[in-house]
């Protein structure tokens, strides 16, 4: 008995030591990951001229909202915000519908030419025609300089379709068969059985698609020249590539405003404030979808 107690004490001490090391490592990684975001937030609320002196690490030294006032006074930003929000909502919903319906068809093992369709899907993941043929294709389809260039090309994504297929195939066939016995067709089965049971995968892919649409500046830079179609992500990239404050604040501001701004702001603080405007909305959405990531696959029972 004494020997057993000694073994338990030793093992418990080892467990405590290992757990302590794990917690220390996790805490360190968490802080290293979080601090750049926190630092950007702190700088965005600090006076620009004061921030240029350096030495700011944990909180603003001269707290101010002037950076955000300058950002929101830019008329281009408000239009870009509307484009980004509408594109994210419409693009995500349209992509979910198109990709899930396409994947539901592929999930049927008796589908005619199923292997052929799957092969085309896999090939599209690894091989592309390149940027120039892609641009020519979009131009011939009259999608360049159009709002639809943000929606149509990303309707179906091969990798997300494969995830949907694997998830749909994990749902017991007995559910579908019992519904067919009751007279339900494939559309009813998909809408009333498959979709409710697939909430976790829908939420996960919706988050991925939403982040893609929100962060995409590539489409704006290469396929649109219309300033009204610029997105927030493109505005941020544009600000990062600029160096002088006059060009950063040129939208919606007068020369007098710029002269006053040069006594308060710096390009760095304006960039940080713009970055927060771009990042915070998607960060706020994530907690509402996170709960679906840990949900079980089945939320019902076989009839």
mmCIF file with all atom_site columns, C-alpha atoms in Angstrom, residues 43-191:
data_model
loop_
_atom_site.group_PDB
_atom_site.id
_atom_site.type_symbol
_atom_site.label_atom_id
_atom_site.label_alt_id
_atom_site.label_comp_id
_atom_site.label_asym_id
_atom_site.label_entity_id
_atom_site.label_seq_id
_atom_site.pdbx_PDB_ins_code
_atom_site.Cartn_x
_atom_site.Cartn_y
_atom_site.Cartn_z
_atom_site.occupancy
_atom_site.B_iso_or_equiv
_atom_site.pdbx_formal_charge
_atom_site.auth_seq_id
_atom_site.auth_comp_id
_atom_site.auth_asym_id
_atom_site.auth_atom_id
_atom_site.pdbx_PDB_model_num
ATOM 1   C CA . UNK A 1 43  ? -1.404  52.956 -31.317 1.00 0.00 ? 43  UNK A CA 1
ATOM 2   C CA . UNK A 1 44  ? -4.698  53.625 -33.108 1.00 0.00 ? 44  UNK A CA 1
ATOM 3   C CA . UNK A 1 45  ? -6.001  55.399 -29.979 1.00 0.00 ? 45  UNK A CA 1
ATOM 4   C CA . UNK A 1 46  ? -2.819  57.400 -29.388 1.00 0.00 ? 46  UNK A CA 1
ATOM 5   C CA . UNK A 1 47  ? -1.914  60.859 -30.657 1.00 0.00 ? 47  UNK A CA 1
ATOM 6   C CA . UNK A 1 48  ? 0.089   60.373 -33.844 1.00 0.00 ? 48  UNK A CA 1
ATOM 7   C CA . UNK A 1 49  ? 2.875   62.866 -33.120 1.00 0.00 ? 49  UNK A CA 1
ATOM 8   C CA . UNK A 1 50  ? 3.304   61.441 -29.619 1.00 0.00 ? 50  UNK A CA 1
ATOM 9   C CA . UNK A 1 51  ? 3.293   57.859 -30.947 1.00 0.00 ? 51  UNK A CA 1
ATOM 10  C CA . UNK A 1 52  ? 6.167   58.736 -33.280 1.00 0.00 ? 52  UNK A CA 1
ATOM 11  C CA . UNK A 1 53  ? 8.370   59.223 -30.206 1.00 0.00 ? 53  UNK A CA 1
ATOM 12  C CA . UNK A 1 54  ? 8.026   55.510 -29.419 1.00 0.00 ? 54  UNK A CA 1
ATOM 13  C CA . UNK A 1 55  ? 7.959   53.891 -25.995 1.00 0.00 ? 55  UNK A CA 1
ATOM 14  C CA . UNK A 1 56  ? 4.271   52.900 -26.126 1.00 0.00 ? 56  UNK A CA 1
ATOM 15  C CA . UNK A 1 57  ? 3.680   49.271 -25.186 1.00 0.00 ? 57  UNK A CA 1
ATOM 16  C CA . UNK A 1 58  ? 0.674   48.616 -22.924 1.00 0.00 ? 58  UNK A CA 1
ATOM 17  C CA . UNK A 1 59  ? -1.737  51.565 -23.214 1.00 0.00 ? 59  UNK A CA 1
ATOM 18  C CA . UNK A 1 60  ? -2.065  54.900 -25.054 1.00 0.00 ? 60  UNK A CA 1
ATOM 19  C CA . UNK A 1 61  ? 0.092   57.698 -23.659 1.00 0.00 ? 61  UNK A CA 1
ATOM 20  C CA . UNK A 1 62  ? -2.095  60.457 -25.128 1.00 0.00 ? 62  UNK A CA 1
ATOM 21  C CA . UNK A 1 63  ? -5.533  58.937 -25.674 1.00 0.00 ? 63  UNK A CA 1
ATOM 22  C CA . UNK A 1 64  ? -7.548  60.337 -28.586 1.00 0.00 ? 64  UNK A CA 1
ATOM 23  C CA . UNK A 1 65  ? -10.286 59.430 -31.066 1.00 0.00 ? 65  UNK A CA 1
ATOM 24  C CA . UNK A 1 66  ? -8.846  61.758 -33.704 1.00 0.00 ? 66  UNK A CA 1
ATOM 25  C CA . UNK A 1 67  ? -7.358  58.902 -35.747 1.00 0.00 ? 67  UNK A CA 1
ATOM 26  C CA . UNK A 1 68  ? -10.769 57.260 -36.104 1.00 0.00 ? 68  UNK A CA 1
ATOM 27  C CA . UNK A 1 69  ? -12.436 60.599 -36.834 1.00 0.00 ? 69  UNK A CA 1
ATOM 28  C CA . UNK A 1 70  ? -9.951  61.103 -39.659 1.00 0.00 ? 70  UNK A CA 1
ATOM 29  C CA . UNK A 1 71  ? -10.571 57.602 -40.988 1.00 0.00 ? 71  UNK A CA 1
ATOM 30  C CA . UNK A 1 72  ? -14.355 57.956 -40.998 1.00 0.00 ? 72  UNK A CA 1
ATOM 31  C CA . UNK A 1 73  ? -14.165 61.426 -42.540 1.00 0.00 ? 73  UNK A CA 1
ATOM 32  C CA . UNK A 1 74  ? -12.758 59.783 -45.660 1.00 0.00 ? 74  UNK A CA 1
ATOM 33  C CA . UNK A 1 75  ? -15.722 59.433 -48.029 1.00 0.00 ? 75  UNK A CA 1
ATOM 34  C CA . UNK A 1 76  ? -14.048 56.505 -49.796 1.00 0.00 ? 76  UNK A CA 1
ATOM 35  C CA . UNK A 1 77  ? -14.019 54.460 -46.583 1.00 0.00 ? 77  UNK A CA 1
ATOM 36  C CA . UNK A 1 78  ? -17.781 54.583 -46.018 1.00 0.00 ? 78  UNK A CA 1
ATOM 37  C CA . UNK A 1 79  ? -18.469 53.439 -49.569 1.00 0.00 ? 79  UNK A CA 1
ATOM 38  C CA . UNK A 1 80  ? -15.842 50.713 -49.249 1.00 0.00 ? 80  UNK A CA 1
ATOM 39  C CA . UNK A 1 81  ? -17.395 49.583 -45.959 1.00 0.00 ? 81  UNK A CA 1
ATOM 40  C CA . UNK A 1 82  ? -20.803 49.180 -47.618 1.00 0.00 ? 82  UNK A CA 1
ATOM 41  C CA . UNK A 1 83  ? -19.258 47.251 -50.532 1.00 0.00 ? 83  UNK A CA 1
ATOM 42  C CA . UNK A 1 84  ? -17.355 44.953 -48.163 1.00 0.00 ? 84  UNK A CA 1
ATOM 43  C CA . UNK A 1 85  ? -20.382 44.247 -45.968 1.00 0.00 ? 85  UNK A CA 1
ATOM 44  C CA . UNK A 1 86  ? -22.750 43.630 -48.883 1.00 0.00 ? 86  UNK A CA 1
ATOM 45  C CA . UNK A 1 87  ? -20.185 41.523 -50.706 1.00 0.00 ? 87  UNK A CA 1
ATOM 46  C CA . UNK A 1 88  ? -19.484 39.436 -47.602 1.00 0.00 ? 88  UNK A CA 1
ATOM 47  C CA . UNK A 1 89  ? -23.161 38.795 -46.864 1.00 0.00 ? 89  UNK A CA 1
ATOM 48  C CA . UNK A 1 90  ? -24.326 38.177 -50.440 1.00 0.00 ? 90  UNK A CA 1
ATOM 49  C CA . UNK A 1 91  ? -21.186 36.308 -51.485 1.00 0.00 ? 91  UNK A CA 1
ATOM 50  C CA . UNK A 1 92  ? -21.201 34.024 -48.451 1.00 0.00 ? 92  UNK A CA 1
ATOM 51  C CA . UNK A 1 93  ? -24.891 33.141 -48.754 1.00 0.00 ? 93  UNK A CA 1
ATOM 52  C CA . UNK A 1 94  ? -24.657 32.575 -52.524 1.00 0.00 ? 94  UNK A CA 1
ATOM 53  C CA . UNK A 1 95  ? -21.508 30.463 -52.146 1.00 0.00 ? 95  UNK A CA 1
ATOM 54  C CA . UNK A 1 96  ? -23.050 28.356 -49.382 1.00 0.00 ? 96  UNK A CA 1
ATOM 55  C CA . UNK A 1 97  ? -26.137 27.633 -51.470 1.00 0.00 ? 97  UNK A CA 1
ATOM 56  C CA . UNK A 1 98  ? -24.248 26.851 -54.691 1.00 0.00 ? 98  UNK A CA 1
ATOM 57  C CA . UNK A 1 99  ? -21.473 24.805 -53.065 1.00 0.00 ? 99  UNK A CA 1
ATOM 58  C CA . UNK A 1 100 ? -23.761 22.810 -50.763 1.00 0.00 ? 100 UNK A CA 1
ATOM 59  C CA . UNK A 1 101 ? -26.235 21.946 -53.546 1.00 0.00 ? 101 UNK A CA 1
ATOM 60  C CA . UNK A 1 102 ? -23.368 20.916 -55.827 1.00 0.00 ? 102 UNK A CA 1
ATOM 61  C CA . UNK A 1 103 ? -21.801 18.843 -53.045 1.00 0.00 ? 103 UNK A CA 1
ATOM 62  C CA . UNK A 1 104 ? -25.122 17.196 -52.177 1.00 0.00 ? 104 UNK A CA 1
ATOM 63  C CA . UNK A 1 105 ? -25.356 15.897 -55.720 1.00 0.00 ? 105 UNK A CA 1
ATOM 64  C CA . UNK A 1 106 ? -21.789 14.560 -55.568 1.00 0.00 ? 106 UNK A CA 1
ATOM 65  C CA . UNK A 1 107 ? -22.482 12.883 -52.224 1.00 0.00 ? 107 UNK A CA 1
ATOM 66  C CA . UNK A 1 108 ? -24.788 10.393 -53.977 1.00 0.00 ? 108 UNK A CA 1
ATOM 67  C CA . UNK A 1 109 ? -22.596 7.416  -54.829 1.00 0.00 ? 109 UNK A CA 1
ATOM 68  C CA . UNK A 1 110 ? -25.009 6.300  -57.559 1.00 0.00 ? 110 UNK A CA 1
ATOM 69  C CA . UNK A 1 111 ? -24.754 9.612  -59.425 1.00 0.00 ? 111 UNK A CA 1
ATOM 70  C CA . UNK A 1 112 ? -24.018 9.092  -63.128 1.00 0.00 ? 112 UNK A CA 1
ATOM 71  C CA . UNK A 1 113 ? -20.465 10.190 -64.081 1.00 0.00 ? 113 UNK A CA 1
ATOM 72  C CA . UNK A 1 114 ? -19.748 10.932 -60.416 1.00 0.00 ? 114 UNK A CA 1
ATOM 73  C CA . UNK A 1 115 ? -16.045 10.035 -60.733 1.00 0.00 ? 115 UNK A CA 1
ATOM 74  C CA . UNK A 1 116 ? -15.703 12.311 -63.748 1.00 0.00 ? 116 UNK A CA 1
ATOM 75  C CA . UNK A 1 117 ? -17.212 15.272 -61.890 1.00 0.00 ? 117 UNK A CA 1
ATOM 76  C CA . UNK A 1 118 ? -15.015 14.558 -58.894 1.00 0.00 ? 118 UNK A CA 1
ATOM 77  C CA . UNK A 1 119 ? -11.936 14.437 -61.119 1.00 0.00 ? 119 UNK A CA 1
ATOM 78  C CA . UNK A 1 120 ? -12.773 17.852 -62.582 1.00 0.00 ? 120 UNK A CA 1
ATOM 79  C CA . UNK A 1 121 ? -13.241 19.168 -59.055 1.00 0.00 ? 121 UNK A CA 1
ATOM 80  C CA . UNK A 1 122 ? -9.845  17.889 -57.909 1.00 0.00 ? 122 UNK A CA 1
ATOM 81  C CA . UNK A 1 123 ? -8.086  19.179 -61.046 1.00 0.00 ? 123 UNK A CA 1
ATOM 82  C CA . UNK A 1 124 ? -9.504  22.667 -60.472 1.00 0.00 ? 124 UNK A CA 1
ATOM 83  C CA . UNK A 1 125 ? -7.880  22.694 -57.028 1.00 0.00 ? 125 UNK A CA 1
ATOM 84  C CA . UNK A 1 126 ? -4.346  22.198 -58.318 1.00 0.00 ? 126 UNK A CA 1
ATOM 85  C CA . UNK A 1 127 ? -4.300  23.664 -61.825 1.00 0.00 ? 127 UNK A CA 1
ATOM 86  C CA . UNK A 1 128 ? -5.327  27.131 -63.020 1.00 0.00 ? 128 UNK A CA 1
ATOM 87  C CA . UNK A 1 129 ? -4.967  28.993 -66.287 1.00 0.00 ? 129 UNK A CA 1
ATOM 88  C CA . UNK A 1 130 ? -3.026  31.863 -64.725 1.00 0.00 ? 130 UNK A CA 1
ATOM 89  C CA . UNK A 1 131 ? -3.926  35.467 -64.054 1.00 0.00 ? 131 UNK A CA 1
ATOM 90  C CA . UNK A 1 132 ? -3.950  36.676 -67.679 1.00 0.00 ? 132 UNK A CA 1
ATOM 91  C CA . UNK A 1 133 ? -6.276  33.960 -69.086 1.00 0.00 ? 133 UNK A CA 1
ATOM 92  C CA . UNK A 1 134 ? -8.441  34.397 -65.982 1.00 0.00 ? 134 UNK A CA 1
ATOM 93  C CA . UNK A 1 135 ? -8.690  38.139 -66.610 1.00 0.00 ? 135 UNK A CA 1
ATOM 94  C CA . UNK A 1 136 ? -9.529  37.550 -70.289 1.00 0.00 ? 136 UNK A CA 1
ATOM 95  C CA . UNK A 1 137 ? -12.247 35.089 -69.262 1.00 0.00 ? 137 UNK A CA 1
ATOM 96  C CA . UNK A 1 138 ? -13.810 37.523 -66.792 1.00 0.00 ? 138 UNK A CA 1
ATOM 97  C CA . UNK A 1 139 ? -13.585 40.335 -69.332 1.00 0.00 ? 139 UNK A CA 1
ATOM 98  C CA . UNK A 1 140 ? -15.327 38.247 -72.007 1.00 0.00 ? 140 UNK A CA 1
ATOM 99  C CA . UNK A 1 141 ? -18.047 37.408 -69.491 1.00 0.00 ? 141 UNK A CA 1
ATOM 100 C CA . UNK A 1 142 ? -18.514 41.156 -68.834 1.00 0.00 ? 142 UNK A CA 1
ATOM 101 C CA . UNK A 1 143 ? -17.634 40.704 -65.163 1.00 0.00 ? 143 UNK A CA 1
ATOM 102 C CA . UNK A 1 144 ? -14.717 43.144 -64.958 1.00 0.00 ? 144 UNK A CA 1
ATOM 103 C CA . UNK A 1 145 ? -15.616 46.536 -63.473 1.00 0.00 ? 145 UNK A CA 1
ATOM 104 C CA . UNK A 1 146 ? -18.791 44.918 -62.186 1.00 0.00 ? 146 UNK A CA 1
ATOM 105 C CA . UNK A 1 147 ? -20.030 44.122 -58.686 1.00 0.00 ? 147 UNK A CA 1
ATOM 106 C CA . UNK A 1 148 ? -20.684 40.555 -59.842 1.00 0.00 ? 148 UNK A CA 1
ATOM 107 C CA . UNK A 1 149 ? -16.933 39.925 -60.140 1.00 0.00 ? 149 UNK A CA 1
ATOM 108 C CA . UNK A 1 150 ? -16.987 39.633 -56.342 1.00 0.00 ? 150 UNK A CA 1
ATOM 109 C CA . UNK A 1 151 ? -19.783 37.044 -56.322 1.00 0.00 ? 151 UNK A CA 1
ATOM 110 C CA . UNK A 1 152 ? -19.882 34.755 -59.378 1.00 0.00 ? 152 UNK A CA 1
ATOM 111 C CA . UNK A 1 153 ? -16.225 33.561 -59.621 1.00 0.00 ? 153 UNK A CA 1
ATOM 112 C CA . UNK A 1 154 ? -16.292 32.350 -56.000 1.00 0.00 ? 154 UNK A CA 1
ATOM 113 C CA . UNK A 1 155 ? -19.706 30.657 -56.071 1.00 0.00 ? 155 UNK A CA 1
ATOM 114 C CA . UNK A 1 156 ? -18.231 27.145 -55.887 1.00 0.00 ? 156 UNK A CA 1
ATOM 115 C CA . UNK A 1 157 ? -14.931 26.382 -54.175 1.00 0.00 ? 157 UNK A CA 1
ATOM 116 C CA . UNK A 1 158 ? -13.494 22.912 -54.716 1.00 0.00 ? 158 UNK A CA 1
ATOM 117 C CA . UNK A 1 159 ? -12.099 22.413 -51.218 1.00 0.00 ? 159 UNK A CA 1
ATOM 118 C CA . UNK A 1 160 ? -15.319 23.500 -49.495 1.00 0.00 ? 160 UNK A CA 1
ATOM 119 C CA . UNK A 1 161 ? -17.311 21.249 -51.828 1.00 0.00 ? 161 UNK A CA 1
ATOM 120 C CA . UNK A 1 162 ? -15.178 18.277 -50.743 1.00 0.00 ? 162 UNK A CA 1
ATOM 121 C CA . UNK A 1 163 ? -15.783 19.143 -47.077 1.00 0.00 ? 163 UNK A CA 1
ATOM 122 C CA . UNK A 1 164 ? -19.522 19.275 -47.728 1.00 0.00 ? 164 UNK A CA 1
ATOM 123 C CA . UNK A 1 165 ? -19.440 15.941 -49.574 1.00 0.00 ? 165 UNK A CA 1
ATOM 124 C CA . UNK A 1 166 ? -17.631 14.198 -46.723 1.00 0.00 ? 166 UNK A CA 1
ATOM 125 C CA . UNK A 1 167 ? -20.039 15.633 -44.165 1.00 0.00 ? 167 UNK A CA 1
ATOM 126 C CA . UNK A 1 168 ? -23.162 14.743 -46.160 1.00 0.00 ? 168 UNK A CA 1
ATOM 127 C CA . UNK A 1 169 ? -21.915 11.181 -46.618 1.00 0.00 ? 169 UNK A CA 1
ATOM 128 C CA . UNK A 1 170 ? -21.563 10.809 -42.848 1.00 0.00 ? 170 UNK A CA 1
ATOM 129 C CA . UNK A 1 171 ? -25.322 11.300 -42.421 1.00 0.00 ? 171 UNK A CA 1
ATOM 130 C CA . UNK A 1 172 ? -27.056 7.879  -42.217 1.00 0.00 ? 172 UNK A CA 1
ATOM 131 C CA . UNK A 1 173 ? -28.852 6.787  -45.363 1.00 0.00 ? 173 UNK A CA 1
ATOM 132 C CA . UNK A 1 174 ? -31.736 5.573  -43.193 1.00 0.00 ? 174 UNK A CA 1
ATOM 133 C CA . UNK A 1 175 ? -32.805 9.178  -42.648 1.00 0.00 ? 175 UNK A CA 1
ATOM 134 C CA . UNK A 1 176 ? -33.063 9.806  -46.387 1.00 0.00 ? 176 UNK A CA 1
ATOM 135 C CA . UNK A 1 177 ? -34.770 6.480  -47.067 1.00 0.00 ? 177 UNK A CA 1
ATOM 136 C CA . UNK A 1 178 ? -37.394 7.057  -44.381 1.00 0.00 ? 178 UNK A CA 1
ATOM 137 C CA . UNK A 1 179 ? -38.106 10.497 -45.844 1.00 0.00 ? 179 UNK A CA 1
ATOM 138 C CA . UNK A 1 180 ? -38.479 9.016  -49.346 1.00 0.00 ? 180 UNK A CA 1
ATOM 139 C CA . UNK A 1 181 ? -40.946 6.468  -47.983 1.00 0.00 ? 181 UNK A CA 1
ATOM 140 C CA . UNK A 1 182 ? -43.007 9.394  -46.676 1.00 0.00 ? 182 UNK A CA 1
ATOM 141 C CA . UNK A 1 183 ? -43.004 10.891 -50.178 1.00 0.00 ? 183 UNK A CA 1
ATOM 142 C CA . UNK A 1 184 ? -40.245 13.498 -49.854 1.00 0.00 ? 184 UNK A CA 1
ATOM 143 C CA . UNK A 1 185 ? -38.187 14.363 -52.936 1.00 0.00 ? 185 UNK A CA 1
ATOM 144 C CA . UNK A 1 186 ? -34.483 15.253 -52.994 1.00 0.00 ? 186 UNK A CA 1
ATOM 145 C CA . UNK A 1 187 ? -35.151 18.977 -52.579 1.00 0.00 ? 187 UNK A CA 1
ATOM 146 C CA . UNK A 1 188 ? -37.277 18.400 -49.472 1.00 0.00 ? 188 UNK A CA 1
ATOM 147 C CA . UNK A 1 189 ? -34.719 15.964 -48.050 1.00 0.00 ? 189 UNK A CA 1
ATOM 148 C CA . UNK A 1 190 ? -31.924 18.456 -48.588 1.00 0.00 ? 190 UNK A CA 1
ATOM 149 C CA . UNK A 1 191 ? -33.819 21.403 -47.109 1.00 0.00 ? 191 UNK A CA 1
#
